[in-house]
Amino acid sequence: MNQYLAITSRGLENLLAEELKQLGAESVQVVHAGVRFKAEQAIAYRCCLWTRIASRIILVLSEFNVRDDMDLYLGAAAINWPNYFGSDTRIIVDFNGTNREIRNSQYGAMKVKDAIVDRFTKADLRRPSIDRERPELRIHMRLSGEKGVLGLDMAGSGLHQRGYRSESGKAPLRETHAAALVMKSGWTPEKPLLDPMCGSGTLLIEAALIAADIAPGIKRKRWGFEAIKDFDREGWLEIHAEAKVKARRGPSKVTTKFFGREMDRRVLSIARDNAGRAGVKDLIDFEYGDATQLTCPEGFSEGVILCNPPYGERLGTTPELISLYSELGNRLKLAFAGSTASIYSSSNELLSCLRMRADKQFKLRNGALDCVLKTYLITAGGVKHVEGEAEGRIEEAEVAPDFANRLKKNITKLGKWAKKEGLECYRLYDADLPNYNAAIDKYKDYLIIQEYAAPKSVPEETARRRLMDIMRATIQVTGVENNKVILKVRERQKGKSQYQKLSSAERHMVVNEYGVDLKVNLYDYLDTGLFLDHKVTRRQLGKMAAGKDFLNLFAYTGSATCHAACGGAKSTTTVDMSNTYLRWAQENMELNGQVGRQHQFVQADCLQWLQEADGEFDLIFIDPPTFSNSKRMKQSFDVQRDHIMLLENLKRMLRPNGEIVFSNNKRHFKMDFEKLEELGLQAKNISDKTLPMDFSRNKQIHNCWIITHKEG
């Protein structure tokens, strides 16, 4: 009787232990991410063929302490390798784990390989060849701290490779993982099973294989144990032949109904092909269908709904996922009373959108993600049909009612104001309530939700849940389409660039602000290309610019230049360090018909340009960053420290009756009036007059000054 180690995902150890006991394994012991057991050779073959959960089964040859690479080499060299395979066997060494001395798995694999080869050469035998592409036998080394386990991989490759799946949808589940979810879902072969987002069909296929009593390894062509010297071919062929008979007869005995729904027709076709290769195509009813419009199929009564919805790891997907989970929960409660739903996700926040109370939950890992399978008993109680709905829907309880009520009030108040002002973009909410720390901006019929980084005193889980509530309530209150809600996570700036790129996509729209058309990008940057708190300042510049030579420094996308040009400026000069933003500024000007040589665009470090430029201007707008240490700038910049230096340079360029509109977003900024007077300049604070209504709560959002030559 040999010692074996069956490897699985964390969280599946107990489930695997039960499976191995049923297959005849003895002395079964759960270990970290695996199960130890003893078995006769025939039982080991049976376990390899029939396990649905183990990812590998290792014949353990030796266990030894590994403090350093010498221990590793000597432990591996102590095994009489020629007893297990011959010189003509193609091998590969898999090494898993590290410790303080062996920090690289490739190095560990090399030391084991050296020990194996040396054992052959010292016995005057030809060394076996190393074949990374098509090895006949895999040597498996598992290192945990100073404990090493060394053995032979009985399968030769991952046991999840059933042989039926040639293509998959996005983020496919491993077959072993899918089988475990089926087993933990509460489904039994007598119950119908529905996957409303079946993807490439893995969950349903694994369930159908169980119902039809088909061995999961029946399609495999090669096994690692066939290359081991004591391979019992006759015993193996008998075990395999028995499984083949079951696979042939099993499907015809199945009366259970399986239903798969998928809205990607290409992936649905892949699912059908996969089921065909697995031998269960006739057992599964695959149809095109949207989970948010899910209906109960004919023949499905008090069955099990099992699915693995998308989790949403990328920025921008969460609003759509909130809608998906919310509507899925509605459909389940509406059409599947008396059934059981098991939903697998890495996001407890998204699962909460189902608005159902879980009766059971099963935690496990899917790769690097901590996930949970939650099981819900669906009852008819609490289902309320809304009048006038042909198919019916459930009236949802209001999410985050205090936030929702504030948002409703803001929408009523600010919507009327924006319409009167002629604004297509404005702020609806700006952390009005301390527990809901986000900003919500409206751009035509789109909404951008920008999360502010939560204080360290707020647990990460609490912050995530509150953000989820903000998104759910916003969608619920506004009725905006979920694909027009964009989530951005904005951290308070700590000396970093204020314009961070998020993706390489280019998705733009044009909005109108006080009669001026401006291009914005809602998706690809943390900022959209338009600072909404400066809208009144820009309108004021338009009124001041008629017949004047206008200079815009730190110009960003040139929105202030557009207002000045549309207000009748004689000429404009727009300066920014970024070519991307300068091109954007030119496009904004072109949108408004402002083209010609009188409009100049200069790509330069504004601080350097100011020291060297010799032009004169009647109106200058400067809105510098609070702080910058960009690699492209020759020096760091701090607006509090350096604003007098800026104004000293600007004075040289300002005509006698000219005006400087100086703005910045530093909270508690203090103008140095004494040094300003020494320069012969005077300043008037117009912050209150330039603060728009949608930012009236946040008096510190920006400060703004008009600076002129001192009278007299």
Short mmCIF file of C-alpha atoms in Angstrom, two decimals, residues 31 95 101 210 252 257 351 438 478 483 615 623 632:
data_model
loop_
_atom_site.label_atom_id
_atom_site.label_comp_id
_atom_site.label_asym_id
_atom_site.label_seq_id
_atom_site.Cartn_x
_atom_site.Cartn_y
_atom_site.Cartn_z
CA VAL A 31 -3.63 18.77 4.94
CA PHE A 95 8.60 22.53 -7.91
CA GLU A 101 17.02 29.56 1.67
CA ILE A 210 -22.14 13.24 -12.26
CA SER A 252 -29.63 7.17 -21.42
CA LYS A 257 -33.14 18.20 -16.88
CA LEU A 351 -24.04 39.36 -3.72
CA ALA A 438 -18.07 60.40 -3.05
CA THR A 478 -31.96 58.50 -11.18
CA ASN A 483 -23.99 51.37 -18.79
CA GLY A 615 4.94 88.95 -25.01
CA ASP A 623 -4.66 77.99 -12.65
CA ARG A 632 9.37 66.94 -17.34
#
